[in-house]
């Protein structure tokens, strides 16, 4: 049993398994959902998506976003919905436009290089005002869900958004973004603060629009050396967590096993884990102070049903209580739906499958 003194009272009394588990309550079984469950893996999503010329038009259509958010709840029976959007809507709202290139990924035609580029960005509430389509989608989804499952809101963590804004897309090394931390530390902090202020305003609006829990995705956390993660990532995660006391918060810092002790001190309730961390190590590093979410290798879902069942059951047992079942990263687009179903059903059938 973890210390629930800082838990959100409304969450701990919730009728929803997911919110009770996130608040630190001991639940009859772990709730289950999958990162990136809305989208790519579902034929219903691909059919809906094909009616739109591009990803950005889709994301900016609240009716489409609502439908994509609810599809995995209907199809897979997961215990939470995550609003269909993207972490890159934040840099766009700040004035740095991106393109989503089919089958390749995001690209920013213009990147942040100099102080003047940072000065030109919108920030805080003024930037968050440009994201009304996300708030609209949250409100519509909330109504359409009719309280079947809780709704997760999300944003990218400041370091990950910084990395996209400086690199202009994905990268093998992230050497442009990492270089800036060494060569222009003051300027880096300025940009991280602007991203943080915008993210806070954005997430506050998401809560007003109905988000029940917020998850921060620090997808490129593992690119930083531990000392830099402490200086350029953790303080901004802290600011965001502190600014949103009303709802439970999950911090998912991919590759940041080295920062687990620091993350355990954040005022968040849940820590998301990738598949490189053993449950035993994570429990020890967080000293039982957090609910843990994760962390099956997404590639496990390509295996046969018996293997998925065995590995999922082993994971559930290793975490024991205070656990939200999930993968260690977003579900890969070509994952067989049957594999996803076996994973979800194994958690839901619970410990009856043991032995
Ligand atoms: O269930 C869900 O989580 C759906 C909502 C969601 C999307 N992106 C939709 C999306 C969420 C939570 C994200 C987060 C996101 N986006 C992250 C953090 C999580 C992670 O995977 O580490 C990151 C790094 C991005 C940036 C991004 N968006 C990339 C690199 C890409 C291209 C590659 C890919 O993953 O598909 C996207 C596009 C994107 N975002 C798609 C979807 C469904 C696919 C595009 C399409 O359907 O046309």
mmCIF file of C-alpha atoms and ligand atoms in Angstrom:
data_model
loop_
_atom_site.group_PDB
_atom_site.id
_atom_site.type_symbol
_atom_site.label_atom_id
_atom_site.label_comp_id
_atom_site.label_asym_id
_atom_site.label_seq_id
_atom_site.Cartn_x
_atom_site.Cartn_y
_atom_site.Cartn_z
ATOM 1 C CA UNK A 1 0.000 0.000 0.000
ATOM 2 C CA UNK A 2 1.489 3.325 -0.941
ATOM 3 C CA UNK A 3 1.145 6.582 0.926
ATOM 4 C CA UNK A 4 -2.162 8.007 -0.269
ATOM 5 C CA UNK A 5 -2.034 11.149 1.879
ATOM 6 C CA UNK A 6 -1.255 13.240 -1.213
ATOM 7 C CA UNK A 7 -3.824 11.395 -3.320
ATOM 8 C CA UNK A 8 -6.584 13.233 -5.071
ATOM 9 C CA UNK A 9 -9.728 12.562 -2.986
ATOM 10 C CA UNK A 10 -12.072 12.435 -5.973
ATOM 11 C CA UNK A 11 -9.845 9.857 -7.662
ATOM 12 C CA UNK A 12 -9.534 7.539 -4.687
ATOM 13 C CA UNK A 13 -13.333 7.437 -4.309
ATOM 14 C CA UNK A 14 -13.949 7.084 -8.022
ATOM 15 C CA UNK A 15 -16.113 4.296 -9.373
ATOM 16 C CA UNK A 16 -13.407 3.807 -12.003
ATOM 17 C CA UNK A 17 -10.763 1.164 -11.441
ATOM 18 C CA UNK A 18 -8.190 3.194 -13.385
ATOM 19 C CA UNK A 19 -8.578 6.334 -11.260
ATOM 20 C CA UNK A 20 -8.639 4.409 -7.998
ATOM 21 C CA UNK A 21 -5.463 2.565 -8.973
ATOM 22 C CA UNK A 22 -3.802 5.832 -10.044
ATOM 23 C CA UNK A 23 -4.677 7.325 -6.669
ATOM 24 C CA UNK A 24 -2.878 4.493 -4.905
ATOM 25 C CA UNK A 25 -5.821 2.351 -3.820
ATOM 26 C CA UNK A 26 -5.522 -1.421 -3.784
ATOM 27 C CA UNK A 27 -7.807 -2.607 -6.581
ATOM 28 C CA UNK A 28 -9.356 -5.994 -7.350
ATOM 29 C CA UNK A 29 -7.173 -6.239 -10.471
ATOM 30 C CA UNK A 30 -4.818 -3.805 -12.225
ATOM 31 C CA UNK A 31 -6.539 -1.583 -14.774
ATOM 32 C CA UNK A 32 -5.226 -1.896 -18.334
ATOM 33 C CA UNK A 33 -4.800 0.416 -21.313
ATOM 34 C CA UNK A 34 -2.164 0.798 -24.033
ATOM 35 C CA UNK A 35 -0.144 3.830 -24.947
ATOM 36 C CA UNK A 36 -1.021 4.785 -28.546
ATOM 37 C CA UNK A 37 -4.122 2.559 -28.408
ATOM 38 C CA UNK A 38 -6.126 5.163 -30.346
ATOM 39 C CA UNK A 39 -5.167 4.970 -33.965
ATOM 40 C CA UNK A 40 -2.919 2.981 -36.192
ATOM 41 C CA UNK A 41 -3.629 -0.581 -34.948
ATOM 42 C CA UNK A 42 -7.394 -0.413 -35.457
ATOM 43 C CA UNK A 43 -8.999 -1.016 -38.882
ATOM 44 C CA UNK A 44 -11.819 1.325 -37.788
ATOM 45 C CA UNK A 45 -9.252 4.076 -37.284
ATOM 46 C CA UNK A 46 -7.650 3.507 -40.666
ATOM 47 C CA UNK A 47 -11.079 3.656 -42.326
ATOM 48 C CA UNK A 48 -11.938 6.914 -40.578
ATOM 49 C CA UNK A 49 -8.484 8.386 -41.200
ATOM 50 C CA UNK A 50 -8.705 7.656 -44.948
ATOM 51 C CA UNK A 51 -11.536 10.191 -45.199
ATOM 52 C CA UNK A 52 -9.099 12.982 -44.292
ATOM 53 C CA UNK A 53 -6.390 14.412 -46.509
ATOM 54 C CA UNK A 54 -3.755 14.395 -43.759
ATOM 55 C CA UNK A 55 -3.103 13.726 -40.085
ATOM 56 C CA UNK A 56 -3.287 17.370 -39.025
ATOM 57 C CA UNK A 57 -6.736 17.913 -40.524
ATOM 58 C CA UNK A 58 -7.860 14.776 -38.703
ATOM 59 C CA UNK A 59 -6.436 15.945 -35.361
ATOM 60 C CA UNK A 60 -8.137 19.321 -35.759
ATOM 61 C CA UNK A 61 -11.574 17.782 -36.314
ATOM 62 C CA UNK A 62 -13.090 17.184 -32.840
ATOM 63 C CA UNK A 63 -15.728 14.728 -34.156
ATOM 64 C CA UNK A 64 -12.984 12.560 -35.694
ATOM 65 C CA UNK A 65 -10.824 12.809 -32.602
ATOM 66 C CA UNK A 66 -13.792 11.776 -30.434
ATOM 67 C CA UNK A 67 -14.485 8.741 -32.587
ATOM 68 C CA UNK A 68 -10.815 7.654 -32.636
ATOM 69 C CA UNK A 69 -10.602 8.058 -28.852
ATOM 70 C CA UNK A 70 -13.596 5.800 -28.223
ATOM 71 C CA UNK A 71 -12.774 3.115 -30.810
ATOM 72 C CA UNK A 72 -10.294 1.199 -28.587
ATOM 73 C CA UNK A 73 -12.721 1.316 -25.646
ATOM 74 C CA UNK A 74 -15.391 -0.353 -27.786
ATOM 75 C CA UNK A 75 -13.050 -2.714 -29.599
ATOM 76 C CA UNK A 76 -10.610 -3.777 -26.887
ATOM 77 C CA UNK A 77 -12.421 -3.095 -23.618
ATOM 78 C CA UNK A 78 -9.568 -1.074 -22.106
ATOM 79 C CA UNK A 79 -10.106 0.639 -18.749
ATOM 80 C CA UNK A 80 -9.237 4.177 -19.927
ATOM 81 C CA UNK A 81 -9.493 6.307 -23.056
ATOM 82 C CA UNK A 82 -6.696 8.649 -24.173
ATOM 83 C CA UNK A 83 -7.689 11.701 -26.142
ATOM 84 C CA UNK A 84 -6.715 11.418 -29.796
ATOM 85 C CA UNK A 85 -4.237 14.214 -30.500
ATOM 86 C CA UNK A 86 -0.460 14.566 -30.706
ATOM 87 C CA UNK A 87 2.320 16.021 -28.567
ATOM 88 C CA UNK A 88 3.361 18.236 -31.500
ATOM 89 C CA UNK A 89 0.259 20.433 -31.316
ATOM 90 C CA UNK A 90 2.083 22.409 -28.595
ATOM 91 C CA UNK A 91 5.045 23.642 -30.671
ATOM 92 C CA UNK A 92 2.578 24.402 -33.448
ATOM 93 C CA UNK A 93 0.465 26.547 -31.080
ATOM 94 C CA UNK A 94 3.658 28.351 -30.054
ATOM 95 C CA UNK A 95 4.223 29.270 -33.687
ATOM 96 C CA UNK A 96 6.472 26.472 -34.952
ATOM 97 C CA UNK A 97 4.535 24.699 -37.641
ATOM 98 C CA UNK A 98 5.095 20.993 -38.408
ATOM 99 C CA UNK A 99 4.217 18.609 -41.209
ATOM 100 C CA UNK A 100 3.312 14.979 -40.637
ATOM 101 C CA UNK A 101 4.861 13.088 -43.510
ATOM 102 C CA UNK A 102 2.983 9.908 -44.358
ATOM 103 C CA UNK A 103 4.806 6.744 -43.199
ATOM 104 C CA UNK A 104 7.810 8.811 -42.098
ATOM 105 C CA UNK A 105 6.880 11.067 -39.227
ATOM 106 C CA UNK A 106 6.956 14.719 -38.225
ATOM 107 C CA UNK A 107 9.101 17.434 -39.789
ATOM 108 C CA UNK A 108 9.436 21.086 -38.787
ATOM 109 C CA UNK A 109 10.311 23.262 -41.802
ATOM 110 C CA UNK A 110 11.680 25.917 -39.433
ATOM 111 C CA UNK A 111 13.585 25.063 -36.242
ATOM 112 C CA UNK A 112 14.843 26.904 -33.160
ATOM 113 C CA UNK A 113 18.465 27.976 -33.567
ATOM 114 C CA UNK A 114 18.884 31.458 -32.138
ATOM 115 C CA UNK A 115 17.556 33.623 -29.338
ATOM 116 C CA UNK A 116 15.409 35.536 -31.824
ATOM 117 C CA UNK A 117 13.603 32.303 -32.728
ATOM 118 C CA UNK A 118 12.669 31.813 -29.070
ATOM 119 C CA UNK A 119 11.652 35.478 -28.698
ATOM 120 C CA UNK A 120 9.232 35.080 -31.600
ATOM 121 C CA UNK A 121 7.324 32.185 -29.973
ATOM 122 C CA UNK A 122 3.913 32.552 -28.382
ATOM 123 C CA UNK A 123 3.800 31.220 -24.836
ATOM 124 C CA UNK A 124 1.502 30.360 -21.916
ATOM 125 C CA UNK A 125 -2.200 31.143 -22.212
ATOM 126 C CA UNK A 126 -1.775 33.003 -25.510
ATOM 127 C CA UNK A 127 -0.343 29.867 -27.117
ATOM 128 C CA UNK A 128 -2.788 27.503 -25.380
ATOM 129 C CA UNK A 129 -5.699 29.487 -26.841
ATOM 130 C CA UNK A 130 -4.777 28.058 -30.230
ATOM 131 C CA UNK A 131 -5.608 24.551 -29.043
ATOM 132 C CA UNK A 132 -9.364 24.981 -28.661
ATOM 133 C CA UNK A 133 -9.922 22.026 -31.016
ATOM 134 C CA UNK A 134 -8.346 19.735 -28.388
ATOM 135 C CA UNK A 135 -10.585 21.135 -25.635
ATOM 136 C CA UNK A 136 -13.587 20.721 -27.918
ATOM 137 C CA UNK A 137 -12.589 17.099 -28.598
ATOM 138 C CA UNK A 138 -12.222 16.419 -24.869
ATOM 139 C CA UNK A 139 -15.692 17.840 -24.146
ATOM 140 C CA UNK A 140 -17.283 15.871 -26.973
ATOM 141 C CA UNK A 141 -15.502 12.677 -25.917
ATOM 142 C CA UNK A 142 -16.527 13.137 -22.294
ATOM 143 C CA UNK A 143 -20.168 13.388 -23.346
ATOM 144 C CA UNK A 144 -19.920 10.468 -25.756
ATOM 145 C CA UNK A 145 -18.181 8.225 -23.195
ATOM 146 C CA UNK A 146 -20.997 8.852 -20.701
ATOM 147 C CA UNK A 147 -18.659 7.919 -17.825
ATOM 148 C CA UNK A 148 -17.930 4.407 -19.149
ATOM 149 C CA UNK A 149 -14.184 4.881 -18.585
ATOM 150 C CA UNK A 150 -12.022 7.838 -17.507
ATOM 151 C CA UNK A 151 -10.435 10.107 -20.094
ATOM 152 C CA UNK A 152 -6.666 10.696 -20.147
ATOM 153 C CA UNK A 153 -5.350 14.059 -21.330
ATOM 154 C CA UNK A 154 -1.688 14.395 -22.280
ATOM 155 C CA UNK A 155 1.201 16.524 -23.439
ATOM 156 C CA UNK A 156 4.827 16.016 -24.362
ATOM 157 C CA UNK A 157 7.318 16.735 -21.584
ATOM 158 C CA UNK A 158 9.335 19.941 -22.089
ATOM 159 C CA UNK A 159 12.619 18.216 -22.957
ATOM 160 C CA UNK A 160 10.951 16.050 -25.634
ATOM 161 C CA UNK A 161 9.171 19.056 -27.178
ATOM 162 C CA UNK A 162 12.454 21.028 -27.023
ATOM 163 C CA UNK A 163 14.167 18.165 -28.882
ATOM 164 C CA UNK A 164 11.590 18.309 -31.715
ATOM 165 C CA UNK A 165 11.745 22.116 -31.927
ATOM 166 C CA UNK A 166 15.542 22.160 -32.174
ATOM 167 C CA UNK A 167 16.056 19.010 -34.282
ATOM 168 C CA UNK A 168 13.122 19.603 -36.599
ATOM 169 C CA UNK A 169 12.028 15.956 -36.372
ATOM 170 C CA UNK A 170 13.165 12.606 -35.047
ATOM 171 C CA UNK A 171 16.890 11.941 -34.899
ATOM 172 C CA UNK A 172 19.352 9.077 -34.358
ATOM 173 C CA UNK A 173 21.541 11.105 -32.014
ATOM 174 C CA UNK A 174 19.595 14.235 -31.005
ATOM 175 C CA UNK A 175 22.972 15.936 -31.212
ATOM 176 C CA UNK A 176 21.563 19.346 -32.197
ATOM 177 C CA UNK A 177 19.243 19.462 -29.194
ATOM 178 C CA UNK A 178 21.844 17.981 -26.841
ATOM 179 C CA UNK A 179 24.523 20.332 -28.155
ATOM 180 C CA UNK A 180 22.371 23.360 -27.350
ATOM 181 C CA UNK A 181 22.244 22.305 -23.686
ATOM 182 C CA UNK A 182 26.064 22.548 -23.557
ATOM 183 C CA UNK A 183 26.646 25.576 -25.771
ATOM 184 C CA UNK A 184 23.635 27.729 -24.872
ATOM 185 C CA UNK A 185 22.413 26.646 -21.431
ATOM 186 C CA UNK A 186 20.671 29.954 -20.628
ATOM 187 C CA UNK A 187 18.905 30.004 -23.974
ATOM 188 C CA UNK A 188 17.939 26.351 -23.505
ATOM 189 C CA UNK A 189 16.351 27.160 -20.149
ATOM 190 C CA UNK A 190 14.462 30.044 -21.738
ATOM 191 C CA UNK A 191 12.977 27.748 -24.377
ATOM 192 C CA UNK A 192 12.207 25.013 -21.842
ATOM 193 C CA UNK A 193 10.427 27.588 -19.664
ATOM 194 C CA UNK A 194 8.317 28.824 -22.581
ATOM 195 C CA UNK A 195 7.335 25.246 -23.424
ATOM 196 C CA UNK A 196 6.554 24.605 -19.748
ATOM 197 C CA UNK A 197 4.363 27.713 -19.412
ATOM 198 C CA UNK A 198 2.449 26.735 -22.529
ATOM 199 C CA UNK A 199 2.086 23.134 -21.400
ATOM 200 C CA UNK A 200 0.718 24.232 -18.020
ATOM 201 C CA UNK A 201 -1.903 26.500 -19.625
ATOM 202 C CA UNK A 202 -2.733 23.746 -22.124
ATOM 203 C CA UNK A 203 -3.159 21.052 -19.469
ATOM 204 C CA UNK A 204 -5.194 23.357 -17.216
ATOM 205 C CA UNK A 205 -7.572 23.823 -20.123
ATOM 206 C CA UNK A 206 -7.639 20.064 -20.681
ATOM 207 C CA UNK A 207 -8.731 19.565 -17.071
ATOM 208 C CA UNK A 208 -11.457 22.193 -17.482
ATOM 209 C CA UNK A 209 -12.588 20.352 -20.610
ATOM 210 C CA UNK A 210 -12.912 17.070 -18.710
ATOM 211 C CA UNK A 211 -9.560 15.230 -18.609
ATOM 212 C CA UNK A 212 -9.571 12.930 -15.559
ATOM 213 C CA UNK A 213 -5.830 12.198 -15.481
ATOM 214 C CA UNK A 214 -2.874 13.749 -17.310
ATOM 215 C CA UNK A 215 0.093 11.908 -18.760
ATOM 216 C CA UNK A 216 3.380 13.559 -19.712
ATOM 217 C CA UNK A 217 5.306 11.771 -22.472
ATOM 218 C CA UNK A 218 9.061 12.282 -22.184
ATOM 219 C CA UNK A 219 9.821 10.077 -25.157
ATOM 220 C CA UNK A 220 13.451 11.207 -25.545
ATOM 221 C CA UNK A 221 14.370 11.220 -21.846
ATOM 222 C CA UNK A 222 16.846 8.390 -22.398
ATOM 223 C CA UNK A 223 18.922 10.551 -24.755
ATOM 224 C CA UNK A 224 20.160 12.752 -21.909
ATOM 225 C CA UNK A 225 22.998 12.047 -19.510
ATOM 226 C CA UNK A 226 21.690 11.770 -15.933
ATOM 227 C CA UNK A 227 23.153 15.137 -14.868
ATOM 228 C CA UNK A 228 21.437 16.917 -17.741
ATOM 229 C CA UNK A 229 18.147 15.146 -17.106
ATOM 230 C CA UNK A 230 18.317 16.537 -13.578
ATOM 231 C CA UNK A 231 19.006 20.099 -14.787
ATOM 232 C CA UNK A 232 17.019 20.379 -18.014
ATOM 233 C CA UNK A 233 14.104 17.982 -17.537
ATOM 234 C CA UNK A 234 13.117 17.242 -13.935
ATOM 235 C CA UNK A 235 12.587 20.874 -12.755
ATOM 236 C CA UNK A 236 10.173 21.516 -15.635
ATOM 237 C CA UNK A 237 8.285 18.274 -14.993
ATOM 238 C CA UNK A 238 8.020 19.440 -11.386
ATOM 239 C CA UNK A 239 6.576 22.821 -12.377
ATOM 240 C CA UNK A 240 3.925 21.122 -14.490
ATOM 241 C CA UNK A 241 2.981 18.600 -11.798
ATOM 242 C CA UNK A 242 2.775 21.345 -9.172
ATOM 243 C CA UNK A 243 0.546 23.514 -11.358
ATOM 244 C CA UNK A 244 -2.095 20.794 -11.746
ATOM 245 C CA UNK A 245 -3.095 19.607 -8.287
ATOM 246 C CA UNK A 246 -6.709 18.783 -9.267
ATOM 247 C CA UNK A 247 -6.071 15.539 -11.147
ATOM 248 C CA UNK A 248 -3.702 12.571 -10.891
ATOM 249 C CA UNK A 249 -0.650 12.757 -13.116
ATOM 250 C CA UNK A 250 1.536 10.150 -14.822
ATOM 251 C CA UNK A 251 5.105 10.829 -15.893
ATOM 252 C CA UNK A 252 6.404 8.462 -18.582
ATOM 253 C CA UNK A 253 10.099 9.111 -19.186
ATOM 254 C CA UNK A 254 11.280 6.594 -21.751
ATOM 255 C CA UNK A 255 14.815 5.331 -21.202
ATOM 256 C CA UNK A 256 15.222 7.258 -17.938
ATOM 257 C CA UNK A 257 15.822 4.323 -15.598
ATOM 258 C CA UNK A 258 18.725 6.374 -14.239
ATOM 259 C CA UNK A 259 16.333 9.112 -13.101
ATOM 260 C CA UNK A 260 13.777 6.950 -11.301
ATOM 261 C CA UNK A 261 14.828 8.175 -7.843
ATOM 262 C CA UNK A 262 14.353 11.798 -8.992
ATOM 263 C CA UNK A 263 11.054 11.044 -10.709
ATOM 264 C CA UNK A 264 9.828 9.357 -7.525
ATOM 265 C CA UNK A 265 10.088 12.738 -5.791
ATOM 266 C CA UNK A 266 7.851 14.539 -8.266
ATOM 267 C CA UNK A 267 4.361 15.476 -7.101
ATOM 268 C CA UNK A 268 2.798 12.970 -9.502
ATOM 269 C CA UNK A 269 0.987 9.753 -8.592
ATOM 270 C CA UNK A 270 2.055 7.393 -11.376
ATOM 271 C CA UNK A 271 5.396 6.640 -13.029
ATOM 272 C CA UNK A 272 5.299 5.023 -16.475
ATOM 273 C CA UNK A 273 8.051 2.496 -17.160
ATOM 274 C CA UNK A 274 9.570 1.273 -20.388
ATOM 275 C CA UNK A 275 10.472 -2.376 -20.941
ATOM 276 C CA UNK A 276 14.166 -1.944 -20.103
ATOM 277 C CA UNK A 277 13.368 -1.708 -16.406
ATOM 278 C CA UNK A 278 12.502 -4.680 -14.223
ATOM 279 C CA UNK A 279 9.512 -4.231 -11.914
ATOM 280 C CA UNK A 280 11.794 -5.160 -9.010
ATOM 281 C CA UNK A 281 14.274 -2.388 -9.862
ATOM 282 C CA UNK A 282 11.501 0.184 -10.315
ATOM 283 C CA UNK A 283 9.825 -0.725 -7.026
ATOM 284 C CA UNK A 284 13.141 -0.392 -5.206
ATOM 285 C CA UNK A 285 14.099 2.906 -6.882
ATOM 286 C CA UNK A 286 10.728 4.504 -6.152
ATOM 287 C CA UNK A 287 10.590 2.947 -2.661
ATOM 288 C CA UNK A 288 6.929 2.150 -3.125
ATOM 289 C CA UNK A 289 6.053 5.858 -3.245
ATOM 290 C CA UNK A 290 4.415 5.721 -6.675
ATOM 291 C CA UNK A 291 1.935 3.659 -8.624
ATOM 292 C CA UNK A 292 3.833 2.008 -11.480
ATOM 293 C CA UNK A 293 2.516 1.768 -15.038
ATOM 294 C CA UNK A 294 3.859 -0.506 -17.731
ATOM 295 C CA UNK A 295 5.879 -2.218 -19.015
ATOM 296 C CA UNK A 296 5.546 -5.227 -21.315
ATOM 297 C CA UNK A 297 7.833 -5.111 -24.361
ATOM 298 C CA UNK A 298 5.519 -3.995 -27.211
ATOM 299 C CA UNK A 299 7.148 -6.699 -29.360
ATOM 300 C CA UNK A 300 5.775 -9.345 -27.035
ATOM 301 C CA UNK A 301 2.409 -8.805 -28.733
ATOM 302 C CA UNK A 302 3.796 -10.287 -31.974
ATOM 303 C CA UNK A 303 4.237 -13.629 -30.176
ATOM 304 C CA UNK A 304 1.700 -16.474 -29.992
ATOM 305 C CA UNK A 305 -1.178 -16.201 -27.523
ATOM 306 C CA UNK A 306 0.342 -18.591 -24.979
ATOM 307 C CA UNK A 307 3.563 -16.555 -24.830
ATOM 308 C CA UNK A 308 1.707 -13.256 -24.461
ATOM 309 C CA UNK A 309 -0.388 -14.749 -21.682
ATOM 310 C CA UNK A 310 2.647 -16.143 -19.888
ATOM 311 C CA UNK A 311 4.689 -12.920 -20.106
ATOM 312 C CA UNK A 312 1.753 -10.711 -19.145
ATOM 313 C CA UNK A 313 0.958 -12.874 -16.129
ATOM 314 C CA UNK A 314 4.623 -12.823 -15.087
ATOM 315 C CA UNK A 315 4.614 -9.029 -15.354
ATOM 316 C CA UNK A 316 1.452 -8.705 -13.253
ATOM 317 C CA UNK A 317 2.956 -10.924 -10.589
ATOM 318 C CA UNK A 318 6.256 -9.057 -10.559
ATOM 319 C CA UNK A 319 4.563 -5.707 -9.996
ATOM 320 C CA UNK A 320 2.100 -7.049 -7.450
ATOM 321 C CA UNK A 321 -0.225 -4.253 -6.292
ATOM 322 C CA UNK A 322 -0.258 -0.531 -7.121
ATOM 323 C CA UNK A 323 0.095 -1.246 -10.787
ATOM 324 C CA UNK A 324 -1.530 -0.074 -14.014
ATOM 325 C CA UNK A 325 -0.930 -2.620 -16.771
ATOM 326 C CA UNK A 326 0.389 -1.185 -20.043
ATOM 327 C CA UNK A 327 3.162 -1.703 -22.559
ATOM 328 C CA UNK A 328 6.639 -0.228 -22.115
ATOM 329 C CA UNK A 329 5.996 2.137 -25.042
ATOM 330 C CA UNK A 330 3.258 2.864 -27.532
ATOM 331 C CA UNK A 331 1.798 -0.119 -29.344
ATOM 332 C CA UNK A 332 3.491 -0.523 -32.746
ATOM 333 C CA UNK A 333 1.301 0.113 -35.803
ATOM 334 C CA UNK A 334 1.647 -3.391 -37.279
ATOM 335 C CA UNK A 335 0.832 -5.238 -34.041
ATOM 336 C CA UNK A 336 -1.767 -7.956 -34.657
ATOM 337 C CA UNK A 337 -5.050 -7.012 -33.011
ATOM 338 C CA UNK A 338 -5.354 -10.546 -31.650
ATOM 339 C CA UNK A 339 -2.126 -10.056 -29.711
ATOM 340 C CA UNK A 340 -3.455 -6.815 -28.223
ATOM 341 C CA UNK A 341 -6.666 -8.602 -27.227
ATOM 342 C CA UNK A 342 -4.796 -11.424 -25.494
ATOM 343 C CA UNK A 343 -2.813 -8.851 -23.502
ATOM 344 C CA UNK A 344 -5.911 -6.891 -22.407
ATOM 345 C CA UNK A 345 -7.956 -10.013 -21.657
ATOM 346 C CA UNK A 346 -5.145 -11.614 -19.652
ATOM 347 C CA UNK A 347 -5.042 -8.587 -17.342
ATOM 348 C CA UNK A 348 -8.825 -8.451 -17.079
ATOM 349 C CA UNK A 349 -9.167 -12.143 -16.369
ATOM 350 C CA UNK A 350 -6.608 -11.422 -13.707
ATOM 351 C CA UNK A 351 -4.955 -13.764 -11.336
ATOM 352 C CA UNK A 352 -7.364 -16.559 -12.303
ATOM 353 C CA UNK A 353 -4.896 -17.262 -15.113
ATOM 354 C CA UNK A 354 -2.056 -17.893 -12.745
ATOM 355 C CA UNK A 355 -0.348 -21.248 -12.581
HETATM 356 O O1 LIG B 1 -3.774 6.422 -28.293
HETATM 357 C C1 LIG B 1 -3.024 7.382 -28.487
HETATM 358 O O2 LIG B 1 -2.059 7.559 -27.736
HETATM 359 C C2 LIG B 1 -3.330 8.324 -29.619
HETATM 360 C C3 LIG B 1 -2.939 9.729 -29.456
HETATM 361 C C4 LIG B 1 -1.457 9.996 -29.680
HETATM 362 C C5 LIG B 1 -0.843 10.178 -30.953
HETATM 363 N N1 LIG B 1 0.453 10.557 -30.739
HETATM 364 C C6 LIG B 1 -1.512 10.032 -32.266
HETATM 365 C C7 LIG B 1 -0.697 9.823 -33.494
HETATM 366 C C8 LIG B 1 -0.484 10.202 -28.697
HETATM 367 C C9 LIG B 1 -0.588 10.063 -27.177
HETATM 368 C C10 LIG B 1 0.722 10.567 -29.375
HETATM 369 C C11 LIG B 1 1.953 10.915 -28.663
HETATM 370 C C12 LIG B 1 3.193 11.132 -29.395
HETATM 371 N N2 LIG B 1 3.356 11.687 -30.643
HETATM 372 C C13 LIG B 1 4.483 10.876 -28.859
HETATM 373 C C14 LIG B 1 4.756 10.360 -27.462
HETATM 374 C C15 LIG B 1 4.583 8.899 -27.334
HETATM 375 C C16 LIG B 1 5.686 8.081 -27.952
HETATM 376 O O3 LIG B 1 5.355 7.296 -28.869
HETATM 377 O O4 LIG B 1 6.836 8.176 -27.506
HETATM 378 C C17 LIG B 1 5.422 11.238 -29.845
HETATM 379 C C18 LIG B 1 6.919 11.095 -29.733
HETATM 380 C C19 LIG B 1 4.704 11.750 -30.965
HETATM 381 C C20 LIG B 1 5.239 12.318 -32.220
HETATM 382 C C21 LIG B 1 4.747 11.601 -33.423
HETATM 383 N N3 LIG B 1 3.436 11.637 -33.888
HETATM 384 C C22 LIG B 1 5.480 10.775 -34.314
HETATM 385 C C23 LIG B 1 6.954 10.457 -34.168
HETATM 386 C C24 LIG B 1 4.600 10.327 -35.314
HETATM 387 C C25 LIG B 1 4.915 9.505 -36.554
HETATM 388 C C26 LIG B 1 5.181 8.094 -36.236
HETATM 389 C C27 LIG B 1 4.049 7.373 -35.548
HETATM 390 O O5 LIG B 1 4.183 7.144 -34.343
HETATM 391 O O6 LIG B 1 3.028 7.074 -36.181
HETATM 392 C C28 LIG B 1 3.309 10.831 -35.004
HETATM 393 C C29 LIG B 1 2.067 10.595 -35.795
HETATM 394 C C30 LIG B 1 0.879 10.068 -35.079
HETATM 395 N N4 LIG B 1 0.441 10.499 -33.864
HETATM 396 C C31 LIG B 1 -0.006 9.059 -35.560
HETATM 397 C C32 LIG B 1 -0.994 8.912 -34.572
HETATM 398 C C33 LIG B 1 -2.177 7.981 -34.613
HETATM 399 C C34 LIG B 1 0.100 8.320 -36.892
HETATM 400 C C35 LIG B 1 -0.223 9.181 -38.062
HETATM 401 C C36 LIG B 1 -1.495 8.834 -38.796
HETATM 402 O O7 LIG B 1 -2.379 8.108 -38.314
HETATM 403 O O8 LIG B 1 -1.614 9.344 -39.912
#
